[in-house]
Amino acid sequence: MTNKEIIVQVIDAFDTGNSDVITGHMTDDAEWHFLGDQAYIGLETIKKFFNDHKEVKVTSSIKNHIIVDGDTIAVSGEIACTTSKGILCDMYYCDIYEMENFKIKKLISYTVGKKKQSA
């Protein structure tokens, strides 16, 4: 399986809430950085993040670009999620994956909330 094929599986797993597939493609010392917010270091910490956010459900997802440069893959698009309290999160995103031996070593996530259109 190529790095791109792995990341396509990971993207699909994000959309369906399958954290086992996502973390199954990560190294034990993986890092996930939400720029401007916080970082999750180590596979167990990332698994805890998913466990703590089980109620978040993706309601729509569009992938605009998947760009591969060796062991680095960038994915951009749009995503909408809801929480258990019904709060809608509607965002643009760009995720940069750094791969090592066909596993995710580092994930850097950029997100920007969509502005509501004025009438």
PDB file of C-alpha atoms in Angstrom:
ATOM      1  CA  MET A   1       0.000   0.000   0.000  1.00  0.00           C
ATOM      2  CA  THR A   2       1.323   3.477  -0.862  1.00  0.00           C
ATOM      3  CA  ASN A   3       1.436   6.439   1.517  1.00  0.00           C
ATOM      4  CA  LYS A   4      -1.385   8.061  -0.481  1.00  0.00           C
ATOM      5  CA  GLU A   5      -3.569   4.944  -0.229  1.00  0.00           C
ATOM      6  CA  ILE A   6      -2.984   4.861   3.523  1.00  0.00           C
ATOM      7  CA  ILE A   7      -3.955   8.519   3.927  1.00  0.00           C
ATOM      8  CA  VAL A   8      -7.090   8.022   1.812  1.00  0.00           C
ATOM      9  CA  GLN A   9      -8.076   5.239   4.252  1.00  0.00           C
ATOM     10  CA  VAL A  10      -7.326   7.551   7.181  1.00  0.00           C
ATOM     11  CA  ILE A  11      -9.430  10.368   5.692  1.00  0.00           C
ATOM     12  CA  ASP A  12     -12.337   7.967   5.192  1.00  0.00           C
ATOM     13  CA  ALA A  13     -11.910   6.798   8.805  1.00  0.00           C
ATOM     14  CA  PHE A  14     -12.077  10.417  10.042  1.00  0.00           C
ATOM     15  CA  ASP A  15     -15.331  10.837   8.090  1.00  0.00           C
ATOM     16  CA  THR A  16     -16.885   7.701   9.609  1.00  0.00           C
ATOM     17  CA  GLY A  17     -15.491   8.133  13.109  1.00  0.00           C
ATOM     18  CA  ASN A  18     -13.334   5.002  12.968  1.00  0.00           C
ATOM     19  CA  SER A  19     -10.483   5.996  15.262  1.00  0.00           C
ATOM     20  CA  ASP A  20      -9.084   2.444  15.315  1.00  0.00           C
ATOM     21  CA  VAL A  21      -8.212   2.700  11.626  1.00  0.00           C
ATOM     22  CA  ILE A  22      -6.664   6.141  12.129  1.00  0.00           C
ATOM     23  CA  THR A  23      -4.518   5.151  15.103  1.00  0.00           C
ATOM     24  CA  GLY A  24      -3.685   1.817  13.459  1.00  0.00           C
ATOM     25  CA  HIS A  25      -1.799   3.794  10.818  1.00  0.00           C
ATOM     26  CA  MET A  26       0.241   5.804  13.363  1.00  0.00           C
ATOM     27  CA  THR A  27       3.637   5.212  14.930  1.00  0.00           C
ATOM     28  CA  ASP A  28       3.802   4.696  18.700  1.00  0.00           C
ATOM     29  CA  ASP A  29       5.461   8.100  19.051  1.00  0.00           C
ATOM     30  CA  ALA A  30       3.125   9.898  16.643  1.00  0.00           C
ATOM     31  CA  GLU A  31       2.369  13.585  17.129  1.00  0.00           C
ATOM     32  CA  TRP A  32      -0.832  15.441  16.223  1.00  0.00           C
ATOM     33  CA  HIS A  33      -0.541  19.218  16.282  1.00  0.00           C
ATOM     34  CA  PHE A  34      -3.621  21.455  16.110  1.00  0.00           C
ATOM     35  CA  LEU A  35      -1.832  24.670  15.247  1.00  0.00           C
ATOM     36  CA  GLY A  36      -2.948  27.565  17.392  1.00  0.00           C
ATOM     37  CA  ASP A  37      -4.417  25.165  19.950  1.00  0.00           C
ATOM     38  CA  GLN A  38      -2.549  22.170  21.319  1.00  0.00           C
ATOM     39  CA  ALA A  39      -0.559  19.057  20.468  1.00  0.00           C
ATOM     40  CA  TYR A  40      -1.125  15.401  21.309  1.00  0.00           C
ATOM     41  CA  ILE A  41       2.133  13.496  21.646  1.00  0.00           C
ATOM     42  CA  GLY A  42       2.258   9.691  21.602  1.00  0.00           C
ATOM     43  CA  LEU A  43      -0.206   7.126  20.331  1.00  0.00           C
ATOM     44  CA  GLU A  44      -1.888   6.595  23.707  1.00  0.00           C
ATOM     45  CA  THR A  45      -2.516  10.345  24.061  1.00  0.00           C
ATOM     46  CA  ILE A  46      -4.049  10.438  20.577  1.00  0.00           C
ATOM     47  CA  LYS A  47      -6.265   7.443  21.380  1.00  0.00           C
ATOM     48  CA  LYS A  48      -7.415   9.245  24.540  1.00  0.00           C
ATOM     49  CA  PHE A  49      -8.282  12.314  22.425  1.00  0.00           C
ATOM     50  CA  PHE A  50     -10.543  10.181  20.214  1.00  0.00           C
ATOM     51  CA  ASN A  51     -12.100   8.493  23.244  1.00  0.00           C
ATOM     52  CA  ASP A  52     -12.810  11.887  24.825  1.00  0.00           C
ATOM     53  CA  HIS A  53     -14.451  13.175  21.613  1.00  0.00           C
ATOM     54  CA  LYS A  54     -16.609  10.185  20.590  1.00  0.00           C
ATOM     55  CA  GLU A  55     -19.703  12.380  20.402  1.00  0.00           C
ATOM     56  CA  VAL A  56     -18.352  14.467  17.498  1.00  0.00           C
ATOM     57  CA  LYS A  57     -19.906  13.247  14.232  1.00  0.00           C
ATOM     58  CA  VAL A  58     -18.934  14.310  10.725  1.00  0.00           C
ATOM     59  CA  THR A  59     -22.038  15.400   8.820  1.00  0.00           C
ATOM     60  CA  SER A  60     -20.350  16.371   5.551  1.00  0.00           C
ATOM     61  CA  SER A  61     -16.867  16.324   4.115  1.00  0.00           C
ATOM     62  CA  ILE A  62     -15.314  17.515   0.868  1.00  0.00           C
ATOM     63  CA  LYS A  63     -11.722  16.807  -0.128  1.00  0.00           C
ATOM     64  CA  ASN A  64     -10.416  19.505  -2.446  1.00  0.00           C
ATOM     65  CA  HIS A  65      -6.792  18.414  -2.756  1.00  0.00           C
ATOM     66  CA  ILE A  66      -4.530  15.488  -1.912  1.00  0.00           C
ATOM     67  CA  ILE A  67      -0.917  16.363  -2.699  1.00  0.00           C
ATOM     68  CA  VAL A  68       1.886  13.832  -2.274  1.00  0.00           C
ATOM     69  CA  ASP A  69       5.575  14.693  -2.071  1.00  0.00           C
ATOM     70  CA  GLY A  70       7.499  11.607  -0.994  1.00  0.00           C
ATOM     71  CA  ASP A  71       6.701  10.950   2.671  1.00  0.00           C
ATOM     72  CA  THR A  72       4.663  14.156   3.050  1.00  0.00           C
ATOM     73  CA  ILE A  73       0.992  14.315   2.114  1.00  0.00           C
ATOM     74  CA  ALA A  74      -1.242  17.384   2.307  1.00  0.00           C
ATOM     75  CA  VAL A  75      -5.030  17.132   2.289  1.00  0.00           C
ATOM     76  CA  SER A  76      -7.328  20.144   2.135  1.00  0.00           C
ATOM     77  CA  GLY A  77     -11.062  20.452   2.129  1.00  0.00           C
ATOM     78  CA  GLU A  78     -14.190  21.354   4.015  1.00  0.00           C
ATOM     79  CA  ILE A  79     -15.787  19.552   6.930  1.00  0.00           C
ATOM     80  CA  ALA A  80     -18.895  19.946   9.055  1.00  0.00           C
ATOM     81  CA  CYS A  81     -19.335  18.189  12.411  1.00  0.00           C
ATOM     82  CA  THR A  82     -21.858  18.163  15.215  1.00  0.00           C
ATOM     83  CA  THR A  83     -21.319  17.562  18.916  1.00  0.00           C
ATOM     84  CA  SER A  84     -23.606  15.653  21.256  1.00  0.00           C
ATOM     85  CA  LYS A  85     -25.077  19.045  22.237  1.00  0.00           C
ATOM     86  CA  GLY A  86     -25.996  19.746  18.602  1.00  0.00           C
ATOM     87  CA  ILE A  87     -23.332  22.399  18.085  1.00  0.00           C
ATOM     88  CA  LEU A  88     -22.326  22.647  14.421  1.00  0.00           C
ATOM     89  CA  CYS A  89     -18.671  23.125  13.518  1.00  0.00           C
ATOM     90  CA  ASP A  90     -18.302  24.113   9.864  1.00  0.00           C
ATOM     91  CA  MET A  91     -14.671  24.525   8.791  1.00  0.00           C
ATOM     92  CA  TYR A  92     -12.067  24.579   6.095  1.00  0.00           C
ATOM     93  CA  TYR A  93      -9.073  22.405   6.876  1.00  0.00           C
ATOM     94  CA  CYS A  94      -5.615  21.449   5.726  1.00  0.00           C
ATOM     95  CA  ASP A  95      -3.887  18.411   7.208  1.00  0.00           C
ATOM     96  CA  ILE A  96      -0.232  17.673   6.583  1.00  0.00           C
ATOM     97  CA  TYR A  97       0.866  14.104   7.208  1.00  0.00           C
ATOM     98  CA  GLU A  98       4.521  13.183   7.666  1.00  0.00           C
ATOM     99  CA  MET A  99       5.052   9.475   7.076  1.00  0.00           C
ATOM    100  CA  GLU A 100       7.747   7.119   8.327  1.00  0.00           C
ATOM    101  CA  ASN A 101       7.868   3.528   7.019  1.00  0.00           C
ATOM    102  CA  PHE A 102       4.249   3.825   5.790  1.00  0.00           C
ATOM    103  CA  LYS A 103       2.967   5.032   9.174  1.00  0.00           C
ATOM    104  CA  ILE A 104       1.896   8.515  10.268  1.00  0.00           C
ATOM    105  CA  LYS A 105       4.703  10.006  12.337  1.00  0.00           C
ATOM    106  CA  LYS A 106       3.311  13.545  12.529  1.00  0.00           C
ATOM    107  CA  LEU A 107       0.007  15.196  11.651  1.00  0.00           C
ATOM    108  CA  ILE A 108      -0.324  18.960  11.526  1.00  0.00           C
ATOM    109  CA  SER A 109      -3.904  20.255  11.333  1.00  0.00           C
ATOM    110  CA  TYR A 110      -4.920  23.751  10.294  1.00  0.00           C
ATOM    111  CA  THR A 111      -8.609  24.657  10.661  1.00  0.00           C
ATOM    112  CA  VAL A 112     -10.531  27.843   9.948  1.00  0.00           C
ATOM    113  CA  GLY A 113     -14.194  28.273  10.780  1.00  0.00           C
ATOM    114  CA  LYS A 114     -16.437  29.237   7.878  1.00  0.00           C
ATOM    115  CA  LYS A 115     -18.015  32.642   8.181  1.00  0.00           C
ATOM    116  CA  LYS A 116     -21.776  32.816   8.018  1.00  0.00           C
ATOM    117  CA  GLN A 117     -23.061  34.468   4.889  1.00  0.00           C
ATOM    118  CA  SER A 118     -24.914  37.707   5.554  1.00  0.00           C
ATOM    119  CA  ALA A 119     -28.310  38.205   3.985  1.00  0.00           C
TER     120      ALA A 119
END
